[in-house]
mmCIF file of C-alpha atoms in Angstrom:
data_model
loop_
_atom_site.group_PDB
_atom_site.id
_atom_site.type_symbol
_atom_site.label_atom_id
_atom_site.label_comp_id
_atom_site.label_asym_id
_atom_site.label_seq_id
_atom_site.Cartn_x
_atom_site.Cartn_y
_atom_site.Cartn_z
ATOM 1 C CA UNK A 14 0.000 0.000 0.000
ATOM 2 C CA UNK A 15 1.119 3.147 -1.017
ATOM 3 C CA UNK A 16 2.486 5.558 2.368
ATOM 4 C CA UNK A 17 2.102 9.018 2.272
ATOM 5 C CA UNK A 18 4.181 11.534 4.528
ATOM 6 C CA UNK A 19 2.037 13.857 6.579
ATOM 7 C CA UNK A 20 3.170 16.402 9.388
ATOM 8 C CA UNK A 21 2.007 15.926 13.103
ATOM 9 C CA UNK A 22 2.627 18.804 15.690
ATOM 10 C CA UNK A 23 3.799 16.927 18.323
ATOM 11 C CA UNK A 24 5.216 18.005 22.315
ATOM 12 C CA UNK A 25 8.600 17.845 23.055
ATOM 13 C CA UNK A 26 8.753 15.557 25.717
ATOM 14 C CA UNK A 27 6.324 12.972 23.561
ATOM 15 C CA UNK A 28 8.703 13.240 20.591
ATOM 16 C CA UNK A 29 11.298 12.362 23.270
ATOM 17 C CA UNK A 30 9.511 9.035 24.449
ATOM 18 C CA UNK A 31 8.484 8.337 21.059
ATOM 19 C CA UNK A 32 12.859 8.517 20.009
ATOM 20 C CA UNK A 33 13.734 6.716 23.166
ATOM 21 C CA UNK A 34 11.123 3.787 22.751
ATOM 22 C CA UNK A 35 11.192 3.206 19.104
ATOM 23 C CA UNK A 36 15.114 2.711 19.856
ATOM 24 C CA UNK A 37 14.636 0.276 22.874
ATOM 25 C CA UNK A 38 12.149 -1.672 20.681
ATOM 26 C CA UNK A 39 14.813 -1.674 17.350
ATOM 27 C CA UNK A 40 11.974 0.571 15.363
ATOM 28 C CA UNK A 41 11.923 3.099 13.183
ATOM 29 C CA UNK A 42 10.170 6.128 14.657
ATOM 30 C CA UNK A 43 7.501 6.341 11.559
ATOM 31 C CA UNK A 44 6.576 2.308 11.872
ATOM 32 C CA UNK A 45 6.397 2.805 15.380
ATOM 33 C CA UNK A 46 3.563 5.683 14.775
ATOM 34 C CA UNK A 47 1.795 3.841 12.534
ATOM 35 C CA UNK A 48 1.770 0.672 14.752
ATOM 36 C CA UNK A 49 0.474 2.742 17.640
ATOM 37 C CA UNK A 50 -2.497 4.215 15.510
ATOM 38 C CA UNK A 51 -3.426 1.065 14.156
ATOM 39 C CA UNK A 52 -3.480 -0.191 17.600
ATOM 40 C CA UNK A 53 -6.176 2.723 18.570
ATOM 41 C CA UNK A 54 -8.164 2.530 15.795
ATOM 42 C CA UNK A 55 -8.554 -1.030 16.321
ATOM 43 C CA UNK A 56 -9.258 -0.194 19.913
ATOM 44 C CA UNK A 57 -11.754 2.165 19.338
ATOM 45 C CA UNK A 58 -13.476 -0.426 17.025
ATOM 46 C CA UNK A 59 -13.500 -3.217 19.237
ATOM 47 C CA UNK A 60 -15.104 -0.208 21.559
ATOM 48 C CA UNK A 61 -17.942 0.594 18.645
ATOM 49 C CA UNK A 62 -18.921 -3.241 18.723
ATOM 50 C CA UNK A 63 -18.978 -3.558 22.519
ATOM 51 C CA UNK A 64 -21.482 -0.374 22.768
ATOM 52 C CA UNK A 65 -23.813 -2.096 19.829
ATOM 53 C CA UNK A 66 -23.594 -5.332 21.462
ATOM 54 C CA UNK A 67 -24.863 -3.784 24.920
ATOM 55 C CA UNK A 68 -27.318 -1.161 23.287
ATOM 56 C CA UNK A 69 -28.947 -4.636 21.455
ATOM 57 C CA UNK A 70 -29.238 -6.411 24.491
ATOM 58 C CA UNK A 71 -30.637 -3.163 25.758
ATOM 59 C CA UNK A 72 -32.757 -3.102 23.036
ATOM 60 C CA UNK A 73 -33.840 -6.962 23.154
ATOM 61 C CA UNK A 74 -33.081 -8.360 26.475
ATOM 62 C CA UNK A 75 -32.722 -11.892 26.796
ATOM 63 C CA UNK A 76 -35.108 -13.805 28.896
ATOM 64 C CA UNK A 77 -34.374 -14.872 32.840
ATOM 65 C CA UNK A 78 -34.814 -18.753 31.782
ATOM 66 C CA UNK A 79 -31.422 -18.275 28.921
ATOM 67 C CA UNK A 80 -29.407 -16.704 31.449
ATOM 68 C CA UNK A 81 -30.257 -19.668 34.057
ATOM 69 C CA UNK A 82 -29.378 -22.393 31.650
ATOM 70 C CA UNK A 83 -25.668 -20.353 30.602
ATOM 71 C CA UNK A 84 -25.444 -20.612 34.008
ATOM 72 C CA UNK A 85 -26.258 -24.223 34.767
ATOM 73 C CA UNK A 86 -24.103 -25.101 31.523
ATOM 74 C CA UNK A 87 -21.255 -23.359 32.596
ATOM 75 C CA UNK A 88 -21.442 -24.619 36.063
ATOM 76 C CA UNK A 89 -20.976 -28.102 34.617
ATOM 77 C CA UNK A 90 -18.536 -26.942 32.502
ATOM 78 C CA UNK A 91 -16.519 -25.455 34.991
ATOM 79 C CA UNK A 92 -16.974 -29.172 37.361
ATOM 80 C CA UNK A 93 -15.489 -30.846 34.760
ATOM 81 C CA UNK A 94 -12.145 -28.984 34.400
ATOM 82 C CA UNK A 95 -9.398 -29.880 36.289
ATOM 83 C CA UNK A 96 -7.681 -27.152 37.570
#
């Protein structure tokens, strides 16, 4: 995929930790900036789904019986592990 260069204002002392730990982890400073994005975006993703996973349950609420048999399932589960 095609990169293109772009310019971030960015604090001294960040640009500092950014140097130091890009060095420590045998990085370039510019993969090391893209890693960390990609990390967040992917963070705020997994974020998105959690909220439209709640908001559905919200929305649709399972019944009191489904929860008791997860439970009961999972219980027996659990019995049969050996830790």
């Amino acid at each position: 995929m095609a990169k293109k260069v772009i310019q971030v204002p960015i604090d001294e002392s960040l640009l500092k930790e950014l140097n130091y730990t890009s060095k420590k982890l045998h990085k370039a400073r510019a993969e090391f900036i893209r890693e960390a994005c990609q990390l967040y975006l992917r963070q705020i993703k997994e974020e998105e789904l959690n909220d439209l996973y709640k908001k559905g349950y919200q929305r649709i609420p399972e019944k009191a019986a489904v929860g008791q048999v997860q439970i009961a399932m999972a219980s027996e589960i659990m019995r049969q592990e050996s830790w």
